[in-house]
């Protein structure tokens, strides 16, 4: 064991003790091990909090202290929140919207007048010009009605975002003002019947006209939110591009398409399980003439634009989910405290208490993650928080689903009826794991982006490292503070001579491995978020910070053990790992296209 | 051509609207353990609903060009500025924050507030004062009436309809027996009842615009008002728990039970 390493470790541990308030430091073993020295300098300074976790490095400066907004901004935010809350409590009939599968025009007008259609559009274009943090805060309220939340998000978080982040000044001046007031509604058109998660495979085509002034758009888009009403659409299509080597290539380009250009037809609204008030339909483009001035960014640069747009909006799912769960907690605790069985109120029973703890913990983690990410994104410069936002989305979508189900369970049979909103929340929640990037894709993204980043850094490192020390780097991924000093953990990623194992090139295929890696990372980021938030609350003496400490300790302990198990499963030849069997089962079932086993009652004799 | 007097009144007519910061109507009120009051710490507060109606009425008058300026006034600690800002976002032109804090704020009641309003009305040369009929926290229903008395102005209380006719105000009042219509001369005090109007939402763009509107700080002493209270709250209790009723079989049993309870 390299002596330097030991000194380094003890130094970093004492550093850790100083950073955190005494109470929180008791859970020091939950914190990941700090790497003392980095052998290779990283590239230009951009936020790489999550990516560096893959190297076992915690960039404390990025996430501590928890992002704060100024007193004036907070007062302004509270002012803004009040009328929106009032509107949603008094003028939104969610039950009716769900039943009739349409948002009434009066409600839409109310939303437009409130200014909710241009939350992030800069003030000079007629919007509110609010930051990501404020957008997240308003998202807590709009999520009270799933259909409205999705309609607003489809309009501004993705529909007009392209123009906002990648459009030129004339495009912004032309389109943003009427989009901000809601006079025009926006939609984001990427998905096609044959291209969902595989967005790069879209077939919609845009061909340049002879005079070079227009593109003719042809193709069909599917699952488009606001598709039936949108006046302005951000459409992605394949265009023929001549690249540097004079080779003709098909690349994706982003266009601003107005329904007024002609050739745009919307199909009938889909009859969905949830978010029924949100309009979702097919859009067909037939020789739609799009002027070349309406290209967003560069011709051929559309895929990047699409990814930036999607990465930009994801984080708000955390606050939206938290807002919804907080409301559910209020409703269910009222019921649990008054309903009596066996002569005791439900709230006295352990299994019911468990549900409330689940809801409180999930809401706590979700909002901490969301606001940490939003705060990071609001920093000056153009920070790349796509990894963190993806983690927020995965955690929040799954957390919301679990919590809504538990809330329904508290009400038992009543929760199952349409007389109560729980079944609607449940149905509305299911989409969260599917849209804005399915959770499967996002887990792949999280794991692969991180590993690719780590791989680049580590490949360079390995050249300088002596034999035998490579094990230490991977040790850092292990969570046990004490053990990692003594034990080396073998993930089977390094072979002889400390060379990175060749199978890493095919890691893309190892989805079950990637899933575990992503889950570990998501847990780590979640732990970071709650620790950061609670540290601040304790330091400034925020009301009820004791409760926050309780929630943080509980969550971190749970996440810590879950991570340990996941990492154990990831070790080479781990007996805890069932992946090989899982794959085999799946292959056999799919080969047969049915359940494989003979019926238990069958005989052979 | 409007009579000169009327033109003088309306062209420069200034309306003072009082807005009170109270515990939000949807909050479950809890009594403090020491029984000196209710829990206000960390509890959601908002503008008194009747004050919202008052602001709405004033803004409507301005939109009809019947008055020139709407001034929102609130008495209390720093936090009441939020309430004034809401009034500004609804359309008031400027705000006045009368600073009263600590013990003085706890004992602030209609008598002191009406003295403050009377002083402000003179100072700002107001032609009309519109207040909510009562606040939902103390349910006093006194400030409007006291203010009118102190100023020796006519009052139109429990207004469910207000119309400006020449130099008079026609007020339809909600009274126990039905509706009463009166005509009062300006300057006057009006208190708003529930059905006067439906207050508008302070839209987010208006809230942002309201940031530029001015709120002026004033102390009661500057107005020559003594805010010390002549009332002392002895204790505050929750209403008694509702007891369950008893079912009886016959009228005879009912009479017996009532006799037992000493009710007859």
Coordinates of N, CA, C and O in Angstrom, one line a residue, chain A residues 327-482:
Chain A
X327 N -48.7 17.8 -1.5 CA -50.2 17.9 -1.4 C -50.8 16.6 -1.0 O -51.7 16.6 -0.2
X328 N -50.3 15.5 -1.6 CA -50.8 14.2 -1.2 C -50.6 13.9 0.3 O -51.5 13.3 0.9
X329 N -49.5 14.3 0.8 CA -49.2 14.1 2.3 C -50.3 14.8 3.1 O -50.9 14.3 4.0
X330 N -50.7 16.1 2.7 CA -51.7 16.8 3.4 C -53.0 16.1 3.4 O -53.7 15.9 4.4
X331 N -53.4 15.6 2.2 CA -54.7 15.0 2.0 C -54.7 13.7 2.8 O -55.7 13.4 3.5
X332 N -53.7 12.8 2.6 CA -53.8 11.5 3.3 C -53.6 11.6 4.8 O -54.2 10.8 5.5
X333 N -52.8 12.5 5.3 CA -52.6 12.6 6.7 C -53.9 13.0 7.4 O -54.2 12.5 8.5
X334 N -54.6 13.9 6.8 CA -55.9 14.3 7.3 C -56.8 13.0 7.5 O -57.4 12.8 8.5
X335 N -56.8 12.2 6.4 CA -57.6 11.0 6.4 C -57.1 10.0 7.5 O -57.9 9.5 8.3
X336 N -55.8 9.8 7.5 CA -55.2 8.8 8.4 C -55.4 9.2 9.9 O -55.4 8.3 10.7
X337 N -55.5 10.5 10.1 CA -55.7 10.9 11.5 C -57.1 10.8 12.0 O -57.3 10.7 13.2
X338 N -58.0 10.8 11.1 CA -59.4 10.7 11.5 C -60.0 9.3 11.4 O -60.9 9.0 12.1
X339 N -59.6 8.6 10.4 CA -60.2 7.3 10.1 C -59.8 6.3 11.2 O -58.6 6.2 11.5
X340 N -60.7 5.6 11.8 CA -60.4 4.7 12.9 C -60.7 3.3 12.5 O -61.8 3.0 11.9
X341 N -59.8 2.4 12.8 CA -60.1 0.9 12.7 C -59.5 0.3 13.9 O -58.5 0.7 14.4
X342 N -60.2 -0.8 14.4 CA -59.7 -1.4 15.6 C -59.6 -0.4 16.7 O -58.6 -0.4 17.6
X343 N -60.5 0.5 16.7 CA -60.5 1.6 17.7 C -59.3 2.5 17.8 O -59.1 3.2 18.8
X344 N -58.5 2.5 16.7 CA -57.4 3.4 16.7 C -57.3 4.0 15.4 O -57.7 3.5 14.4
X345 N -56.8 5.3 15.4 CA -56.7 5.9 14.1 C -55.6 5.3 13.3 O -54.6 4.8 13.8
X346 N -55.8 5.3 11.9 CA -54.8 4.7 11.0 C -53.4 5.1 11.3 O -52.4 4.4 11.1
X347 N -53.3 6.4 11.6 CA -51.9 7.0 11.8 C -51.1 6.3 12.9 O -49.9 6.6 13.0
X348 N -51.8 5.5 13.7 CA -51.0 4.8 14.8 C -50.4 3.5 14.3 O -49.6 2.9 15.0
X349 N -50.8 3.1 13.1 CA -50.2 1.8 12.7 C -48.9 1.9 11.9 O -48.8 2.8 11.1
X350 N -48.0 1.0 12.2 CA -46.7 1.1 11.7 C -46.6 1.1 10.2 O -45.9 1.9 9.6
X351 N -47.4 0.2 9.5 CA -47.3 0.2 8.1 C -47.9 1.4 7.4 O -47.5 1.8 6.3
X352 N -48.8 2.1 8.1 CA -49.3 3.3 7.5 C -48.2 4.4 7.7 O -48.0 5.2 6.9
X353 N -47.6 4.4 8.9 CA -46.5 5.4 9.2 C -45.4 5.2 8.2 O -44.8 6.2 7.7
X354 N -45.1 4.0 7.8 CA -44.1 3.7 6.8 C -44.4 4.5 5.5 O -43.5 5.1 4.9
X355 N -45.7 4.5 5.1 CA -46.0 5.2 3.9 C -45.8 6.7 4.0 O -45.4 7.3 3.0
X356 N -46.1 7.2 5.2 CA -45.9 8.7 5.3 C -44.4 9.0 5.3 O -44.0 10.0 4.7
X357 N -43.6 8.1 5.9 CA -42.2 8.4 5.8 C -41.7 8.3 4.4 O -40.9 9.1 4.0
X358 N -42.2 7.3 3.7 CA -41.8 7.2 2.2 C -42.1 8.5 1.5 O -41.3 9.0 0.7
X359 N -43.3 9.0 1.7 CA -43.7 10.2 1.0 C -42.9 11.3 1.4 O -42.4 12.1 0.5
X360 N -42.6 11.5 2.7 CA -41.9 12.7 3.1 C -40.4 12.6 2.6 O -39.9 13.6 2.1
X361 N -39.8 11.4 2.7 CA -38.4 11.2 2.2 C -38.3 11.5 0.7 O -37.4 12.2 0.3
X362 N -39.3 10.9 0.0 CA -39.2 11.2 -1.5 C -39.3 12.6 -1.8 O -38.6 13.2 -2.6
X363 N -40.3 13.3 -1.2 CA -40.5 14.7 -1.5 C -39.3 15.5 -1.2 O -38.8 16.3 -1.9
X364 N -38.7 15.2 0.0 CA -37.5 15.8 0.5 C -36.3 15.7 -0.5 O -35.7 16.7 -0.9
X365 N -36.1 14.5 -0.9 CA -35.0 14.2 -1.8 C -35.2 14.9 -3.2 O -34.3 15.5 -3.8
X366 N -36.4 14.7 -3.7 CA -36.8 15.3 -5.0 C -36.6 16.8 -5.0 O -36.0 17.3 -6.0
X367 N -37.1 17.5 -4.0 CA -37.0 18.9 -4.1 C -35.5 19.4 -3.9 O -35.1 20.3 -4.5
X368 N -34.8 18.6 -3.0 CA -33.4 19.0 -2.8 C -32.6 18.8 -4.1 O -31.9 19.7 -4.5
X369 N -32.8 17.7 -4.8 CA -32.1 17.5 -6.1 C -32.5 18.5 -7.1 O -31.7 19.0 -7.8
X370 N -33.8 18.8 -7.2 CA -34.3 19.7 -8.2 C -33.7 21.1 -8.0 O -33.2 21.7 -8.9
X371 N -33.7 21.6 -6.8 CA -33.2 23.0 -6.5 C -31.7 23.0 -6.5 O -31.2 24.1 -6.9
X372 N -31.1 22.0 -6.2 CA -29.6 22.0 -6.3 C -29.2 22.1 -7.8 O -28.4 22.9 -8.2
X373 N -29.9 21.3 -8.6 CA -29.6 21.3 -10.1 C -30.0 22.6 -10.7 O -29.2 23.2 -11.4
X374 N -31.2 23.2 -10.3 CA -31.6 24.4 -10.8 C -30.6 25.5 -10.4 O -30.2 26.4 -11.2
X375 N -30.2 25.5 -9.2 CA -29.2 26.5 -8.7 C -27.9 26.4 -9.4 O -27.3 27.4 -9.8
X376 N -27.4 25.2 -9.7 CA -26.2 25.0 -10.5 C -26.4 25.6 -11.9 O -25.5 26.3 -12.4
X377 N -27.6 25.3 -12.5 CA -27.8 25.8 -13.8 C -27.9 27.3 -13.9 O -27.7 27.9 -14.9
X378 N -28.3 27.9 -12.8 CA -28.5 29.4 -12.8 C -27.2 30.1 -12.6 O -27.2 31.3 -12.6
X379 N -26.1 29.4 -12.4 CA -24.8 30.1 -12.2 C -24.4 30.7 -13.6 O -24.7 30.2 -14.6
X380 N -23.6 31.7 -13.5 CA -23.1 32.4 -14.7 C -22.3 31.4 -15.6 O -21.7 30.5 -15.1
X381 N -22.2 31.7 -16.9 CA -21.5 30.8 -17.8 C -22.6 29.8 -18.3 O -23.8 30.0 -18.1
X382 N -22.2 28.8 -19.0 CA -23.2 27.9 -19.5 C -22.9 26.5 -18.9 O -22.3 25.7 -19.6
X383 N -23.3 26.3 -17.7 CA -22.9 25.1 -17.1 C -23.7 23.9 -17.7 O -24.8 24.0 -18.1
X384 N -23.0 22.8 -17.8 CA -23.6 21.6 -18.4 C -24.1 20.7 -17.3 O -23.3 20.0 -16.7
X385 N -25.4 20.8 -17.0 CA -25.9 19.9 -15.9 C -26.8 18.8 -16.5 O -27.7 18.4 -15.8
X386 N -26.5 18.4 -17.7 CA -27.4 17.4 -18.3 C -27.4 16.1 -17.5 O -28.4 15.5 -17.3
X387 N -26.2 15.7 -17.0 CA -26.1 14.5 -16.2 C -27.0 14.6 -14.9 O -27.7 13.7 -14.6
X388 N -26.8 15.7 -14.2 CA -27.5 15.9 -13.0 C -29.0 16.0 -13.2 O -29.8 15.4 -12.5
X389 N -29.4 16.7 -14.3 CA -30.8 16.8 -14.6 C -31.4 15.4 -14.9 O -32.6 15.1 -14.5
X390 N -30.7 14.6 -15.6 CA -31.1 13.2 -16.0 C -31.4 12.4 -14.7 O -32.4 11.7 -14.5
X391 N -30.5 12.6 -13.7 CA -30.6 11.9 -12.5 C -31.8 12.3 -11.7 O -32.6 11.5 -11.1
X392 N -32.1 13.6 -11.7 CA -33.3 14.2 -11.1 C -34.5 13.6 -11.7 O -35.4 13.1 -11.0
X393 N -34.5 13.5 -13.0 CA -35.7 13.0 -13.7 C -36.0 11.5 -13.4 O -37.1 11.2 -13.0
X394 N -34.9 10.7 -13.4 CA -35.1 9.3 -13.1 C -35.6 9.1 -11.7 O -36.6 8.4 -11.5
X395 N -35.0 9.7 -10.7 CA -35.4 9.6 -9.3 C -36.8 10.1 -9.1 O -37.6 9.4 -8.5
X396 N -37.1 11.2 -9.7 CA -38.4 11.8 -9.4 C -39.5 11.1 -10.1 O -40.6 10.9 -9.5
X397 N -39.3 10.6 -11.3 CA -40.4 9.9 -11.9 C -40.7 8.6 -11.2 O -41.9 8.3 -10.9
X398 N -39.7 7.9 -10.8 CA -40.0 6.6 -10.0 C -40.5 6.9 -8.6 O -41.4 6.2 -8.1
X399 N -39.9 7.9 -8.0 CA -40.3 8.2 -6.6 C -41.8 8.7 -6.6 O -42.5 8.3 -5.7
X400 N -42.2 9.5 -7.6 CA -43.6 9.9 -7.6 C -44.5 8.8 -7.8 O -45.5 8.7 -7.1
X401 N -44.1 7.8 -8.7 CA -45.0 6.7 -8.9 C -45.2 5.9 -7.6 O -46.4 5.5 -7.3
X402 N -44.1 5.7 -6.9 CA -44.2 4.9 -5.7 C -45.1 5.6 -4.7 O -46.0 5.1 -4.0
X403 N -44.8 6.9 -4.5 CA -45.6 7.7 -3.5 C -47.0 7.8 -3.8 O -47.9 7.7 -2.9
X404 N -47.4 8.0 -5.0 CA -48.8 8.1 -5.4 C -49.5 6.8 -5.1 O -50.6 6.8 -4.5
X405 N -48.8 5.7 -5.4 CA -49.4 4.4 -5.1 C -49.6 4.2 -3.6 O -50.7 3.7 -3.2
X406 N -48.6 4.6 -2.8 CA -48.8 4.5 -1.4 C -49.9 5.4 -0.8 O -50.6 5.0 0.1
X407 N -50.0 6.6 -1.4 CA -51.0 7.5 -0.9 C -52.4 6.9 -1.2 O -53.3 6.9 -0.3
X408 N -52.5 6.3 -2.3 CA -53.8 5.7 -2.7 C -54.1 4.5 -1.7 O -55.2 4.3 -1.2
X409 N -53.0 3.8 -1.4 CA -53.2 2.7 -0.5 C -53.6 3.1 0.9 O -54.4 2.4 1.5
X410 N -53.2 4.3 1.3 CA -53.6 4.7 2.7 C -55.2 4.8 2.7 O -55.8 4.5 3.7
X411 N -55.7 5.3 1.6 CA -57.2 5.5 1.5 C -57.9 4.2 1.2 O -59.1 4.1 1.2
X412 N -57.1 3.1 0.9 CA -57.7 1.8 0.6 C -58.8 1.9 -0.5 O -58.5 2.5 -1.5
X413 N -59.9 1.3 -0.3 CA -61.0 1.3 -1.3 C -61.4 2.6 -1.8 O -61.6 2.9 -2.9
X414 N -61.4 3.6 -0.8 CA -61.8 5.0 -1.2 C -60.8 5.5 -2.2 O -61.2 6.2 -3.2
X415 N -59.5 5.2 -2.0 CA -58.5 5.7 -2.9 C -58.7 5.2 -4.4 O -58.3 5.9 -5.3
X416 N -59.4 4.1 -4.4 CA -59.5 3.4 -5.7 C -60.7 4.0 -6.5 O -60.8 3.8 -7.7
X417 N -61.5 4.8 -5.9 CA -62.7 5.4 -6.6 C -62.4 6.7 -7.2 O -61.4 7.4 -6.8
X418 N -63.3 7.1 -8.1 CA -63.1 8.4 -8.8 C -63.6 9.5 -8.0 O -63.4 10.7 -8.3
X419 N -64.1 9.2 -6.8 CA -64.6 10.3 -5.9 C -63.4 11.1 -5.3 O -63.5 12.2 -4.8
X420 N -62.3 10.4 -5.3 CA -61.1 11.0 -4.8 C -60.0 11.2 -5.9 O -60.0 10.4 -6.8
X421 N -59.1 12.2 -5.7 CA -58.2 12.4 -6.8 C -57.1 11.5 -7.0 O -56.3 11.5 -7.9
X422 N -56.9 10.5 -6.0 CA -55.7 9.7 -6.0 C -55.5 8.9 -7.3 O -54.5 8.7 -7.9
X423 N -56.7 8.3 -7.8 CA -56.5 7.5 -9.0 C -56.1 8.3 -10.2 O -55.3 7.9 -11.0
X424 N -56.5 9.6 -10.2 CA -56.1 10.5 -11.3 C -54.7 10.8 -11.2 O -54.0 10.8 -12.2
X425 N -54.2 11.1 -9.9 CA -52.8 11.4 -9.8 C -51.9 10.2 -10.2 O -50.9 10.3 -10.8
X426 N -52.4 9.0 -9.9 CA -51.7 7.8 -10.3 C -51.6 7.7 -11.8 O -50.5 7.4 -12.3
X427 N -52.7 7.8 -12.4 CA -52.7 7.7 -13.9 C -51.9 8.8 -14.5 O -51.1 8.6 -15.5
X428 N -51.9 10.0 -14.0 CA -51.2 11.1 -14.5 C -49.7 10.9 -14.3 O -48.8 11.3 -15.1
X429 N -49.3 10.2 -13.2 CA -47.9 10.0 -12.9 C -47.2 9.0 -13.8 O -46.0 9.1 -13.9
X430 N -48.0 8.1 -14.3 CA -47.3 7.0 -15.0 C -46.5 7.5 -16.2 O -45.4 6.9 -16.5
X431 N -46.9 8.5 -16.8 CA -46.2 9.0 -18.0 C -44.8 9.6 -17.7 O -43.9 9.6 -18.5
X432 N -44.6 9.9 -16.4 CA -43.3 10.6 -16.0 C -42.1 9.7 -16.3 O -41.0 10.2 -16.6
X433 N -42.3 8.3 -16.2 CA -41.2 7.5 -16.5 C -40.9 7.2 -17.9 O -39.9 6.7 -18.3
X434 N -41.9 7.7 -18.7 CA -41.8 7.4 -20.2 C -41.4 8.6 -21.0 O -40.4 8.4 -21.8
X435 N -42.0 9.7 -20.8 CA -41.6 10.9 -21.7 C -40.4 11.6 -21.2 O -39.8 11.3 -20.2
X436 N -40.0 12.6 -22.0 CA -38.8 13.4 -21.7 C -37.5 12.5 -21.6 O -36.6 12.7 -20.8
X437 N -37.5 11.4 -22.4 CA -36.4 10.4 -22.3 C -36.8 9.3 -21.3 O -37.0 9.6 -20.2
X438 N -37.0 8.1 -21.8 CA -37.4 7.1 -20.9 C -36.4 6.8 -19.9 O -35.2 7.1 -20.1
X439 N -36.8 6.3 -18.8 CA -35.8 6.1 -17.7 C -34.7 5.1 -18.1 O -33.6 5.2 -17.6
X440 N -35.1 4.2 -19.0 CA -34.0 3.3 -19.4 C -32.9 4.0 -20.2 O -31.7 3.8 -20.0
X441 N -33.4 4.8 -21.1 CA -32.4 5.6 -21.9 C -31.6 6.5 -21.0 O -30.3 6.6 -21.1
X442 N -32.2 7.2 -20.1 CA -31.5 8.1 -19.2 C -30.5 7.4 -18.3 O -29.4 7.9 -18.1
X443 N -30.8 6.2 -17.9 CA -29.9 5.4 -17.1 C -28.6 5.1 -17.9 O -27.5 5.2 -17.4
X444 N -28.9 4.7 -19.2 CA -27.8 4.4 -20.1 C -26.9 5.7 -20.2 O -25.7 5.7 -20.2
X445 N -27.6 6.8 -20.4 CA -26.9 8.1 -20.6 C -26.1 8.4 -19.4 O -24.9 8.8 -19.5
X446 N -26.7 8.3 -18.2 CA -25.9 8.6 -17.0 C -24.7 7.7 -16.9 O -23.6 8.2 -16.7
X447 N -24.9 6.4 -17.0 CA -23.8 5.5 -16.8 C -22.7 5.7 -17.9 O -21.5 5.8 -17.6
X448 N -23.1 5.8 -19.1 CA -22.1 5.8 -20.2 C -21.4 7.2 -20.2 O -20.2 7.2 -20.5
X449 N -22.1 8.3 -20.1 CA -21.5 9.6 -20.1 C -20.4 9.6 -19.0 O -19.3 10.1 -19.2
X450 N -20.8 9.2 -17.8 CA -19.9 9.2 -16.7 C -18.7 8.3 -17.0 O -17.5 8.7 -16.7
X451 N -18.9 7.1 -17.5 CA -17.8 6.2 -17.7 C -16.9 6.7 -18.8 O -15.7 6.5 -18.8
X452 N -17.5 7.3 -19.8 CA -16.7 7.8 -20.9 C -15.8 8.9 -20.4 O -14.6 8.9 -20.7
X453 N -16.3 9.8 -19.6 CA -15.5 10.8 -19.0 C -14.4 10.3 -18.1 O -13.3 10.6 -18.2
X454 N -14.8 9.4 -17.3 CA -13.9 8.8 -16.4 C -12.8 8.0 -17.2 O -11.6 8.0 -16.9
X455 N -13.3 7.3 -18.2 CA -12.4 6.6 -19.1 C -11.3 7.4 -19.6 O -10.1 7.1 -19.6
X456 N -11.7 8.6 -20.1 CA -10.7 9.5 -20.8 C -9.7 9.9 -19.7 O -8.5 9.9 -20.0
X457 N -10.2 10.3 -18.6 CA -9.2 10.8 -17.5 C -8.4 9.6 -17.1 O -7.1 9.8 -16.9
X458 N -9.0 8.5 -16.9 CA -8.2 7.4 -16.3 C -7.2 6.8 -17.3 O -6.1 6.4 -16.9
X459 N -7.6 6.8 -18.6 CA -6.7 6.2 -19.6 C -5.4 7.0 -19.5 O -4.3 6.5 -19.6
X460 N -5.5 8.3 -19.4 CA -4.3 9.2 -19.2 C -3.6 8.9 -17.9 O -2.4 8.7 -17.9
X461 N -4.4 8.7 -16.9 CA -3.8 8.4 -15.6 C -3.0 7.2 -15.5 O -1.9 7.1 -15.0
X462 N -3.6 6.1 -16.2 CA -3.0 4.8 -16.1 C -1.6 4.8 -16.6 O -0.7 4.1 -16.1
X463 N -1.3 5.6 -17.6 CA 0.0 5.7 -18.1 C 1.0 6.1 -17.0 O 2.2 5.7 -17.0
X464 N 0.6 6.9 -16.1 CA 1.5 7.4 -15.1 C 1.5 6.6 -13.8 O 2.4 6.7 -13.0
X465 N 0.5 5.7 -13.7 CA 0.4 5.0 -12.4 C 1.3 3.8 -12.4 O 1.5 3.1 -13.3
X466 N 1.8 3.5 -11.2 CA 2.6 2.3 -11.0 C 1.6 1.1 -10.9 O 0.4 1.2 -10.6
X467 N 2.2 -0.1 -11.2 CA 1.3 -1.3 -11.1 C 0.8 -1.4 -9.7 O 1.4 -1.1 -8.7
X468 N -0.4 -1.9 -9.6 CA -1.0 -2.3 -8.3 C -1.7 -1.1 -7.7 O -2.6 -1.4 -6.9
X469 N -1.4 0.1 -8.1 CA -2.2 1.2 -7.5 C -3.5 1.5 -8.2 O -4.3 2.2 -7.8
X470 N -3.7 0.8 -9.4 CA -4.9 1.0 -10.1 C -6.1 0.6 -9.3 O -7.2 1.2 -9.3
X471 N -5.8 -0.5 -8.6 CA -6.9 -1.0 -7.7 C -7.5 0.1 -6.8 O -8.7 0.1 -6.5
X472 N -6.6 1.0 -6.3 CA -7.0 2.0 -5.4 C -8.1 2.9 -6.0 O -9.0 3.4 -5.4
X473 N -7.8 3.3 -7.3 CA -8.7 4.2 -8.0 C -10.2 3.6 -8.0 O -11.1 4.3 -7.7
X474 N -10.3 2.3 -8.2 CA -11.6 1.7 -8.3 C -12.2 1.5 -6.9 O -13.4 1.4 -6.7
X475 N -11.3 1.4 -5.9 CA -11.7 1.3 -4.5 C -12.6 2.4 -4.2 O -13.5 2.4 -3.4
X476 N -12.2 3.6 -4.7 CA -12.8 4.8 -4.4 C -14.3 4.8 -4.7 O -15.1 5.4 -4.0
X477 N -14.6 3.9 -5.6 CA -16.1 3.8 -6.0 C -16.8 3.0 -4.9 O -18.0 3.1 -4.8
X478 N -16.0 2.3 -4.0 CA -16.7 1.6 -2.9 C -17.0 2.6 -1.8 O -16.4 3.6 -1.7
X479 N -18.1 2.4 -1.1 CA -18.6 3.3 -0.2 C -18.0 3.2 1.2 O -18.0 4.1 2.0
X480 N -17.4 2.1 1.6 CA -17.0 1.9 3.0 C -15.7 2.6 3.3 O -14.6 2.3 2.7
X481 N -15.7 3.6 4.1 CA -14.6 4.4 4.4 C -13.5 3.6 5.0 O -12.3 3.7 4.6
X482 N -13.8 2.8 6.0 CA -12.8 2.1 6.7 C -12.2 1.0 5.8 O -11.0 0.9 5.6

